[in-house]
């Protein structure tokens, strides 16, 4: 019998006229219990846009597909971890599992936060749907982790190949100094160098309270043909501001970056500084499909015009993965059964076709090369090339 049902029975037993109830309650009575999902995201602090986007997507999903699946209501317990402290995320995950009895954990805005919660998922045998954090190694930290976002190696390798093919010969890399940044740096350097390019210098800025000005001054002095950048979602506008103010573009240095830097949520504040910048990512709000148009319109309409970004899509597809898995298990929330039901699942996402790789528990998906262009009165990352069904290559 699944753990969840056992636990529930135990509670009934403790609750009163027990033997009779335990013997006679039909399964459908258990099935009527809500399924609780602990959604831990930054809703405050420097990465609050990640939480806002994921929350909006989860709400839109439930609005569209209902809050009930396989006869059970899906209840979301939203927790703000502030985005910066692994201890806070870990405590919230622990409380959600032991006090609130959630059957699923989801969210996780940044790598250190996802890594801190991984042992809790393993101990409690609770699926942990990582919708945002993107360092390659994360799913290896627990057999209960599945990831509906992307990895930095996955989006960086295609850009490094594109740069080499497009006659860029010398590059300085510049990343945030933690998991995803180090992944991006390593993969860019290897892929670009293997293709005959030269990495002149590799710079790393601190994640907390970064001052990008001195780094960009150094890049200007090094005079590479291009600068490759990864900073996490939320930080891109500050980098673009310094890139412009220090006159790097004017000095003939070309900016290339992962889509995290030109996050759709930030494009309005970055504005013309993004014009012509080539980036790579698994999602753009400008992805030309009817499904995506409907999605972008839905997010905007329900959230005062907010433009959907890639973190929202990770959240939306995380809900899809959970709902479809619950259909397969007939509402059984046993962690091992849910993970087994999720492995290998394919669907048409608003980003394009995706599959949750059964072995890696990561998305296999298209990675798009895009160029920032003015569309109407706003800048968008317009896809012009793609690597299809691309797996995380690791580091
Ligand atoms: C991460 O911490 O893993 C992370 C956060 C934001 C991004 C990418 C990676 O845009």
GROMACS .gro file of C-alpha atoms and ligand atoms in nm:
model
  405
    1UNK     CA    1   0.000   0.000   0.000
    2UNK     CA    2   0.138   0.347  -0.081
    3UNK     CA    3   0.300   0.539   0.203
    4UNK     CA    4   0.059   0.827   0.166
    5UNK     CA    5  -0.244   0.610   0.217
    6UNK     CA    6  -0.078   0.433   0.506
    7UNK     CA    7  -0.002   0.763   0.671
    8UNK     CA    8  -0.356   0.873   0.620
    9UNK     CA    9  -0.491   0.553   0.771
   10UNK     CA   10  -0.266   0.596   1.069
   11UNK     CA   11  -0.410   0.940   1.123
   12UNK     CA   12  -0.762   0.801   1.109
   13UNK     CA   13  -0.665   0.527   1.352
   14UNK     CA   14  -0.535   0.783   1.595
   15UNK     CA   15  -0.842   0.993   1.540
   16UNK     CA   16  -1.108   0.767   1.689
   17UNK     CA   17  -1.344   0.475   1.608
   18UNK     CA   18  -1.056   0.340   1.424
   19UNK     CA   19  -1.062  -0.027   1.352
   20UNK     CA   20  -1.396  -0.002   1.185
   21UNK     CA   21  -1.297   0.295   0.977
   22UNK     CA   22  -0.966   0.144   0.871
   23UNK     CA   23  -1.135  -0.176   0.768
   24UNK     CA   24  -1.427  -0.029   0.586
   25UNK     CA   25  -1.323   0.296   0.426
   26UNK     CA   26  -1.324   0.253   0.050
   27UNK     CA   27  -1.023   0.376  -0.143
   28UNK     CA   28  -1.232   0.653  -0.297
   29UNK     CA   29  -1.261   0.815   0.044
   30UNK     CA   30  -0.879   0.850   0.058
   31UNK     CA   31  -0.881   0.969  -0.298
   32UNK     CA   32  -1.101   1.262  -0.199
   33UNK     CA   33  -0.818   1.400   0.015
   34UNK     CA   34  -0.640   1.700  -0.136
   35UNK     CA   35  -0.290   1.654  -0.274
   36UNK     CA   36  -0.061   1.914  -0.120
   37UNK     CA   37   0.223   2.068  -0.318
   38UNK     CA   38   0.482   2.275  -0.129
   39UNK     CA   39   0.596   2.543  -0.373
   40UNK     CA   40   0.916   2.710  -0.247
   41UNK     CA   41   1.031   3.012  -0.449
   42UNK     CA   42   1.183   3.357  -0.389
   43UNK     CA   43   0.890   3.600  -0.366
   44UNK     CA   44   1.108   3.872  -0.209
   45UNK     CA   45   1.469   3.986  -0.244
   46UNK     CA   46   1.679   4.023  -0.561
   47UNK     CA   47   1.527   3.716  -0.732
   48UNK     CA   48   1.160   3.792  -0.654
   49UNK     CA   49   1.072   3.800  -1.025
   50UNK     CA   50   1.145   3.425  -1.039
   51UNK     CA   51   0.885   3.356  -0.772
   52UNK     CA   52   0.632   3.592  -0.926
   53UNK     CA   53   0.667   3.424  -1.265
   54UNK     CA   54   0.639   3.071  -1.127
   55UNK     CA   55   0.339   3.157  -0.910
   56UNK     CA   56   0.165   3.318  -1.210
   57UNK     CA   57   0.225   3.008  -1.422
   58UNK     CA   58   0.099   2.766  -1.158
   59UNK     CA   59  -0.218   2.975  -1.117
   60UNK     CA   60  -0.272   2.993  -1.492
   61UNK     CA   61  -0.230   2.616  -1.521
   62UNK     CA   62  -0.492   2.550  -1.255
   63UNK     CA   63  -0.723   2.809  -1.407
   64UNK     CA   64  -0.700   2.634  -1.742
   65UNK     CA   65  -0.698   2.268  -1.637
   66UNK     CA   66  -0.882   2.291  -1.304
   67UNK     CA   67  -0.761   2.235  -0.950
   68UNK     CA   68  -0.865   1.870  -0.947
   69UNK     CA   69  -0.688   1.576  -1.111
   70UNK     CA   70  -0.767   1.205  -1.088
   71UNK     CA   71  -1.051   1.299  -0.853
   72UNK     CA   72  -0.824   1.479  -0.607
   73UNK     CA   73  -0.790   1.851  -0.544
   74UNK     CA   74  -0.438   1.988  -0.587
   75UNK     CA   75  -0.361   2.243  -0.317
   76UNK     CA   76  -0.057   2.470  -0.357
   77UNK     CA   77   0.121   2.584  -0.040
   78UNK     CA   78   0.334   2.879  -0.152
   79UNK     CA   79   0.644   2.964   0.058
   80UNK     CA   80   0.882   3.256   0.006
   81UNK     CA   81   1.244   3.159   0.081
   82UNK     CA   82   1.389   3.503  -0.001
   83UNK     CA   83   1.618   3.352  -0.267
   84UNK     CA   84   1.949   3.377  -0.084
   85UNK     CA   85   1.970   3.140   0.213
   86UNK     CA   86   1.996   2.761   0.166
   87UNK     CA   87   1.918   2.714   0.538
   88UNK     CA   88   1.583   2.890   0.498
   89UNK     CA   89   1.489   2.679   0.195
   90UNK     CA   90   1.587   2.360   0.376
   91UNK     CA   91   1.383   2.451   0.683
   92UNK     CA   92   1.079   2.535   0.471
   93UNK     CA   93   1.107   2.204   0.285
   94UNK     CA   94   1.136   2.016   0.615
   95UNK     CA   95   0.831   2.192   0.763
   96UNK     CA   96   0.625   2.134   0.450
   97UNK     CA   97   0.703   1.764   0.456
   98UNK     CA   98   0.673   1.692   0.828
   99UNK     CA   99   0.415   1.943   0.948
  100UNK     CA  100   0.201   2.018   0.642
  101UNK     CA  101   0.234   1.664   0.500
  102UNK     CA  102   0.289   1.780   0.142
  103UNK     CA  103   0.324   1.493  -0.105
  104UNK     CA  104   0.523   1.699  -0.356
  105UNK     CA  105   0.787   1.973  -0.333
  106UNK     CA  106   0.834   2.218  -0.622
  107UNK     CA  107   1.000   2.545  -0.724
  108UNK     CA  108   1.361   2.618  -0.616
  109UNK     CA  109   1.483   2.941  -0.771
  110UNK     CA  110   1.859   2.906  -0.732
  111UNK     CA  111   2.103   2.617  -0.730
  112UNK     CA  112   2.225   2.640  -0.368
  113UNK     CA  113   1.862   2.635  -0.253
  114UNK     CA  114   1.773   2.328  -0.460
  115UNK     CA  115   2.083   2.147  -0.336
  116UNK     CA  116   1.992   2.226   0.027
  117UNK     CA  117   1.645   2.074  -0.010
  118UNK     CA  118   1.752   1.759  -0.200
  119UNK     CA  119   1.822   1.543   0.111
  120UNK     CA  120   1.474   1.623   0.246
  121UNK     CA  121   1.314   1.487  -0.073
  122UNK     CA  122   1.525   1.171  -0.045
  123UNK     CA  123   1.446   1.112   0.323
  124UNK     CA  124   1.073   1.174   0.283
  125UNK     CA  125   1.053   0.997  -0.058
  126UNK     CA  126   0.872   1.302  -0.189
  127UNK     CA  127   0.905   1.408  -0.556
  128UNK     CA  128   1.090   1.739  -0.588
  129UNK     CA  129   1.007   1.922  -0.912
  130UNK     CA  130   1.288   2.171  -0.976
  131UNK     CA  131   1.137   2.432  -1.205
  132UNK     CA  132   1.416   2.691  -1.208
  133UNK     CA  133   1.764   2.610  -1.068
  134UNK     CA  134   1.987   2.508  -1.358
  135UNK     CA  135   2.325   2.368  -1.253
  136UNK     CA  136   2.376   2.039  -1.432
  137UNK     CA  137   2.436   1.825  -1.124
  138UNK     CA  138   2.108   1.893  -0.938
  139UNK     CA  139   1.906   1.578  -1.031
  140UNK     CA  140   2.200   1.362  -0.929
  141UNK     CA  141   2.154   1.481  -0.570
  142UNK     CA  142   1.831   1.284  -0.520
  143UNK     CA  143   1.646   1.010  -0.709
  144UNK     CA  144   1.328   1.206  -0.625
  145UNK     CA  145   1.433   1.515  -0.824
  146UNK     CA  146   1.292   1.586  -1.168
  147UNK     CA  147   1.365   1.913  -1.348
  148UNK     CA  148   1.132   2.097  -1.585
  149UNK     CA  149   1.359   2.394  -1.662
  150UNK     CA  150   1.697   2.355  -1.831
  151UNK     CA  151   2.068   2.334  -1.759
  152UNK     CA  152   2.340   2.589  -1.826
  153UNK     CA  153   2.556   2.341  -2.022
  154UNK     CA  154   2.249   2.265  -2.236
  155UNK     CA  155   2.197   2.625  -2.345
  156UNK     CA  156   2.564   2.730  -2.348
  157UNK     CA  157   2.715   2.464  -2.578
  158UNK     CA  158   2.498   2.560  -2.880
  159UNK     CA  159   2.591   2.929  -2.839
  160UNK     CA  160   2.964   2.849  -2.821
  161UNK     CA  161   2.931   2.645  -3.143
  162UNK     CA  162   2.734   2.924  -3.307
  163UNK     CA  163   3.001   3.182  -3.211
  164UNK     CA  164   3.284   2.971  -3.354
  165UNK     CA  165   3.090   2.908  -3.675
  166UNK     CA  166   3.013   3.277  -3.711
  167UNK     CA  167   3.375   3.385  -3.723
  168UNK     CA  168   3.409   3.508  -3.366
  169UNK     CA  169   3.771   3.423  -3.282
  170UNK     CA  170   3.842   3.567  -2.937
  171UNK     CA  171   3.613   3.579  -2.635
  172UNK     CA  172   3.624   3.683  -2.270
  173UNK     CA  173   3.382   3.485  -2.052
  174UNK     CA  174   3.207   3.654  -1.761
  175UNK     CA  175   2.980   3.463  -1.522
  176UNK     CA  176   2.831   3.472  -1.173
  177UNK     CA  177   3.063   3.284  -0.941
  178UNK     CA  178   2.849   2.986  -0.838
  179UNK     CA  179   2.714   2.658  -0.979
  180UNK     CA  180   2.536   2.762  -1.301
  181UNK     CA  181   2.797   3.026  -1.385
  182UNK     CA  182   3.082   2.781  -1.343
  183UNK     CA  183   2.894   2.526  -1.559
  184UNK     CA  184   2.844   2.793  -1.827
  185UNK     CA  185   3.207   2.905  -1.818
  186UNK     CA  186   3.348   2.551  -1.841
  187UNK     CA  187   3.120   2.448  -2.125
  188UNK     CA  188   3.171   2.769  -2.320
  189UNK     CA  189   3.550   2.747  -2.289
  190UNK     CA  190   3.560   2.380  -2.391
  191UNK     CA  191   3.315   2.400  -2.682
  192UNK     CA  192   3.455   2.725  -2.821
  193UNK     CA  193   3.818   2.617  -2.786
  194UNK     CA  194   3.750   2.275  -2.939
  195UNK     CA  195   3.597   2.457  -3.238
  196UNK     CA  196   3.915   2.663  -3.284
  197UNK     CA  197   3.825   2.979  -3.089
  198UNK     CA  198   4.039   3.146  -2.824
  199UNK     CA  199   3.920   3.238  -2.474
  200UNK     CA  200   4.138   3.531  -2.371
  201UNK     CA  201   4.025   3.559  -2.010
  202UNK     CA  202   3.759   3.412  -1.778
  203UNK     CA  203   3.607   3.645  -1.517
  204UNK     CA  204   3.366   3.565  -1.233
  205UNK     CA  205   3.160   3.815  -1.029
  206UNK     CA  206   3.013   3.738  -0.686
  207UNK     CA  207   2.647   3.635  -0.676
  208UNK     CA  208   2.569   3.861  -0.381
  209UNK     CA  209   2.577   4.238  -0.427
  210UNK     CA  210   2.780   4.229  -0.746
  211UNK     CA  211   2.941   4.541  -0.889
  212UNK     CA  212   2.978   4.471  -1.261
  213UNK     CA  213   3.162   4.793  -1.350
  214UNK     CA  214   3.523   4.687  -1.275
  215UNK     CA  215   3.476   4.356  -1.460
  216UNK     CA  216   3.342   4.525  -1.770
  217UNK     CA  217   3.625   4.777  -1.762
  218UNK     CA  218   3.866   4.483  -1.764
  219UNK     CA  219   3.686   4.330  -2.060
  220UNK     CA  220   3.714   4.659  -2.245
  221UNK     CA  221   4.090   4.664  -2.181
  222UNK     CA  222   4.127   4.300  -2.298
  223UNK     CA  223   3.964   4.391  -2.634
  224UNK     CA  224   3.815   4.053  -2.729
  225UNK     CA  225   3.592   4.027  -3.034
  226UNK     CA  226   3.306   3.915  -2.810
  227UNK     CA  227   3.207   3.891  -2.445
  228UNK     CA  228   3.013   3.582  -2.332
  229UNK     CA  229   2.794   3.642  -2.023
  230UNK     CA  230   2.587   3.435  -1.784
  231UNK     CA  231   2.420   3.599  -1.484
  232UNK     CA  232   2.104   3.461  -1.321
  233UNK     CA  233   1.762   3.589  -1.416
  234UNK     CA  234   1.707   3.930  -1.254
  235UNK     CA  235   2.067   4.054  -1.300
  236UNK     CA  236   2.082   4.112  -1.674
  237UNK     CA  237   1.971   4.476  -1.674
  238UNK     CA  238   2.260   4.576  -1.445
  239UNK     CA  239   2.514   4.404  -1.673
  240UNK     CA  240   2.369   4.562  -1.988
  241UNK     CA  241   2.374   4.904  -1.820
  242UNK     CA  242   2.748   4.875  -1.749
  243UNK     CA  243   2.816   4.726  -2.092
  244UNK     CA  244   2.660   5.037  -2.245
  245UNK     CA  245   2.797   5.295  -2.000
  246UNK     CA  246   3.155   5.165  -2.029
  247UNK     CA  247   3.129   5.189  -2.408
  248UNK     CA  248   3.207   4.825  -2.486
  249UNK     CA  249   2.975   4.815  -2.785
  250UNK     CA  250   3.126   5.139  -2.912
  251UNK     CA  251   3.472   4.980  -2.876
  252UNK     CA  252   3.354   4.704  -3.113
  253UNK     CA  253   3.309   4.430  -2.851
  254UNK     CA  254   3.012   4.212  -2.929
  255UNK     CA  255   2.792   4.077  -2.648
  256UNK     CA  256   2.669   3.716  -2.660
  257UNK     CA  257   2.490   3.555  -2.366
  258UNK     CA  258   2.256   3.289  -2.237
  259UNK     CA  259   1.889   3.388  -2.233
  260UNK     CA  260   1.907   3.437  -1.857
  261UNK     CA  261   2.074   3.775  -1.922
  262UNK     CA  262   1.802   3.885  -2.166
  263UNK     CA  263   1.525   3.746  -1.948
  264UNK     CA  264   1.186   3.836  -2.096
  265UNK     CA  265   1.076   3.978  -1.761
  266UNK     CA  266   1.361   4.233  -1.787
  267UNK     CA  267   1.347   4.321  -2.157
  268UNK     CA  268   1.137   4.632  -2.096
  269UNK     CA  269   1.397   4.773  -1.855
  270UNK     CA  270   1.692   4.671  -2.074
  271UNK     CA  271   1.533   4.825  -2.382
  272UNK     CA  272   1.751   4.938  -2.674
  273UNK     CA  273   2.074   4.815  -2.505
  274UNK     CA  274   1.963   4.464  -2.609
  275UNK     CA  275   1.932   4.551  -2.977
  276UNK     CA  276   2.107   4.291  -3.194
  277UNK     CA  277   2.241   4.083  -2.902
  278UNK     CA  278   2.258   3.712  -2.988
  279UNK     CA  279   2.169   3.470  -2.710
  280UNK     CA  280   2.071   3.106  -2.666
  281UNK     CA  281   1.792   2.959  -2.457
  282UNK     CA  282   1.514   2.705  -2.443
  283UNK     CA  283   1.234   2.964  -2.427
  284UNK     CA  284   1.147   3.305  -2.566
  285UNK     CA  285   0.814   3.483  -2.519
  286UNK     CA  286   0.841   3.541  -2.895
  287UNK     CA  287   0.848   3.166  -2.972
  288UNK     CA  288   0.621   3.147  -3.276
  289UNK     CA  289   0.356   2.887  -3.191
  290UNK     CA  290  -0.019   2.929  -3.131
  291UNK     CA  291   0.021   2.747  -2.797
  292UNK     CA  292   0.283   2.998  -2.686
  293UNK     CA  293   0.085   3.299  -2.799
  294UNK     CA  294  -0.209   3.182  -2.593
  295UNK     CA  295   0.024   3.129  -2.295
  296UNK     CA  296   0.193   3.469  -2.319
  297UNK     CA  297  -0.147   3.639  -2.351
  298UNK     CA  298  -0.282   3.441  -2.055
  299UNK     CA  299   0.009   3.537  -1.827
  300UNK     CA  300  -0.011   3.903  -1.933
  301UNK     CA  301  -0.386   3.923  -1.885
  302UNK     CA  302  -0.383   3.775  -1.534
  303UNK     CA  303  -0.075   3.969  -1.418
  304UNK     CA  304  -0.106   4.334  -1.522
  305UNK     CA  305   0.075   4.288  -1.851
  306UNK     CA  306   0.368   4.084  -1.716
  307UNK     CA  307   0.569   3.920  -1.994
  308UNK     CA  308   0.609   3.544  -1.940
  309UNK     CA  309   0.972   3.434  -1.897
  310UNK     CA  310   1.149   3.097  -1.894
  311UNK     CA  311   1.102   3.050  -1.519
  312UNK     CA  312   0.726   3.070  -1.563
  313UNK     CA  313   0.746   2.801  -1.831
  314UNK     CA  314   0.942   2.575  -1.595
  315UNK     CA  315   0.657   2.618  -1.345
  316UNK     CA  316   0.383   2.561  -1.601
  317UNK     CA  317   0.547   2.244  -1.733
  318UNK     CA  318   0.614   2.131  -1.375
  319UNK     CA  319   0.238   2.140  -1.317
  320UNK     CA  320   0.179   1.954  -1.641
  321UNK     CA  321   0.425   1.683  -1.543
  322UNK     CA  322   0.258   1.644  -1.203
  323UNK     CA  323  -0.098   1.638  -1.338
  324UNK     CA  324  -0.016   1.384  -1.608
  325UNK     CA  325   0.173   1.164  -1.362
  326UNK     CA  326  -0.123   1.173  -1.121
  327UNK     CA  327  -0.352   1.066  -1.402
  328UNK     CA  328  -0.125   0.769  -1.465
  329UNK     CA  329  -0.117   0.668  -1.096
  330UNK     CA  330  -0.492   0.728  -1.054
  331UNK     CA  331  -0.421   0.989  -0.789
  332UNK     CA  332  -0.177   0.776  -0.592
  333UNK     CA  333   0.089   1.012  -0.451
  334UNK     CA  334   0.347   0.750  -0.357
  335UNK     CA  335   0.678   0.922  -0.443
  336UNK     CA  336   0.837   0.631  -0.625
  337UNK     CA  337   0.526   0.570  -0.835
  338UNK     CA  338   0.497   0.937  -0.929
  339UNK     CA  339   0.864   0.959  -1.034
  340UNK     CA  340   0.826   0.638  -1.238
  341UNK     CA  341   0.517   0.787  -1.407
  342UNK     CA  342   0.706   1.108  -1.489
  343UNK     CA  343   1.015   0.946  -1.641
  344UNK     CA  344   1.019   0.953  -2.020
  345UNK     CA  345   0.704   1.166  -2.052
  346UNK     CA  346   0.684   1.379  -2.369
  347UNK     CA  347   0.455   1.668  -2.449
  348UNK     CA  348   0.417   1.983  -2.655
  349UNK     CA  349   0.527   2.268  -2.429
  350UNK     CA  350   0.487   2.637  -2.503
  351UNK     CA  351   0.866   2.630  -2.564
  352UNK     CA  352   0.837   2.348  -2.823
  353UNK     CA  353   0.848   1.967  -2.789
  354UNK     CA  354   0.996   1.833  -2.462
  355UNK     CA  355   1.071   1.497  -2.302
  356UNK     CA  356   1.168   1.428  -1.942
  357UNK     CA  357   1.472   1.207  -2.001
  358UNK     CA  358   1.409   0.887  -1.805
  359UNK     CA  359   1.771   0.841  -1.697
  360UNK     CA  360   1.881   1.201  -1.629
  361UNK     CA  361   1.537   1.329  -1.509
  362UNK     CA  362   1.608   1.648  -1.709
  363UNK     CA  363   1.440   1.801  -2.010
  364UNK     CA  364   1.541   1.706  -2.361
  365UNK     CA  365   1.439   2.011  -2.561
  366UNK     CA  366   1.517   2.247  -2.847
  367UNK     CA  367   1.776   2.514  -2.777
  368UNK     CA  368   1.719   2.827  -2.982
  369UNK     CA  369   1.966   3.088  -3.103
  370UNK     CA  370   1.792   3.427  -3.088
  371UNK     CA  371   1.856   3.789  -3.173
  372UNK     CA  372   1.707   4.080  -2.976
  373UNK     CA  373   1.492   4.293  -3.206
  374UNK     CA  374   1.229   4.562  -3.181
  375UNK     CA  375   0.882   4.418  -3.239
  376UNK     CA  376   0.623   4.692  -3.225
  377UNK     CA  377   0.732   4.905  -2.932
  378UNK     CA  378   0.921   4.636  -2.737
  379UNK     CA  379   1.236   4.431  -2.771
  380UNK     CA  380   1.202   4.053  -2.804
  381UNK     CA  381   1.446   3.763  -2.841
  382UNK     CA  382   1.357   3.641  -3.189
  383UNK     CA  383   1.457   3.280  -3.260
  384UNK     CA  384   1.647   3.228  -3.587
  385UNK     CA  385   1.821   2.893  -3.544
  386UNK     CA  386   1.786   2.586  -3.323
  387UNK     CA  387   1.949   2.266  -3.206
  388UNK     CA  388   1.671   2.010  -3.183
  389UNK     CA  389   1.597   1.776  -2.893
  390UNK     CA  390   1.919   1.864  -2.716
  391UNK     CA  391   2.012   1.684  -2.393
  392UNK     CA  392   2.216   1.833  -2.109
  393UNK     CA  393   2.573   1.756  -2.217
  394UNK     CA  394   2.701   1.795  -1.859
  395UNK     CA  395   3.033   1.964  -1.779
  396LIG     C1  396   2.049   2.887  -1.061
  396LIG     O1  397   2.081   2.936  -0.952
  396LIG     O2  398   2.061   2.767  -1.085
  396LIG     C2  399   1.996   2.977  -1.167
  396LIG     C3  400   1.918   3.087  -1.134
  396LIG     C4  401   1.873   3.171  -1.234
  396LIG     C5  402   1.904   3.145  -1.366
  396LIG     C6  403   1.980   3.034  -1.400
  396LIG     C7  404   2.028   2.950  -1.301
  396LIG     O3  405   1.861   3.229  -1.463
   0.00000   0.00000   0.00000
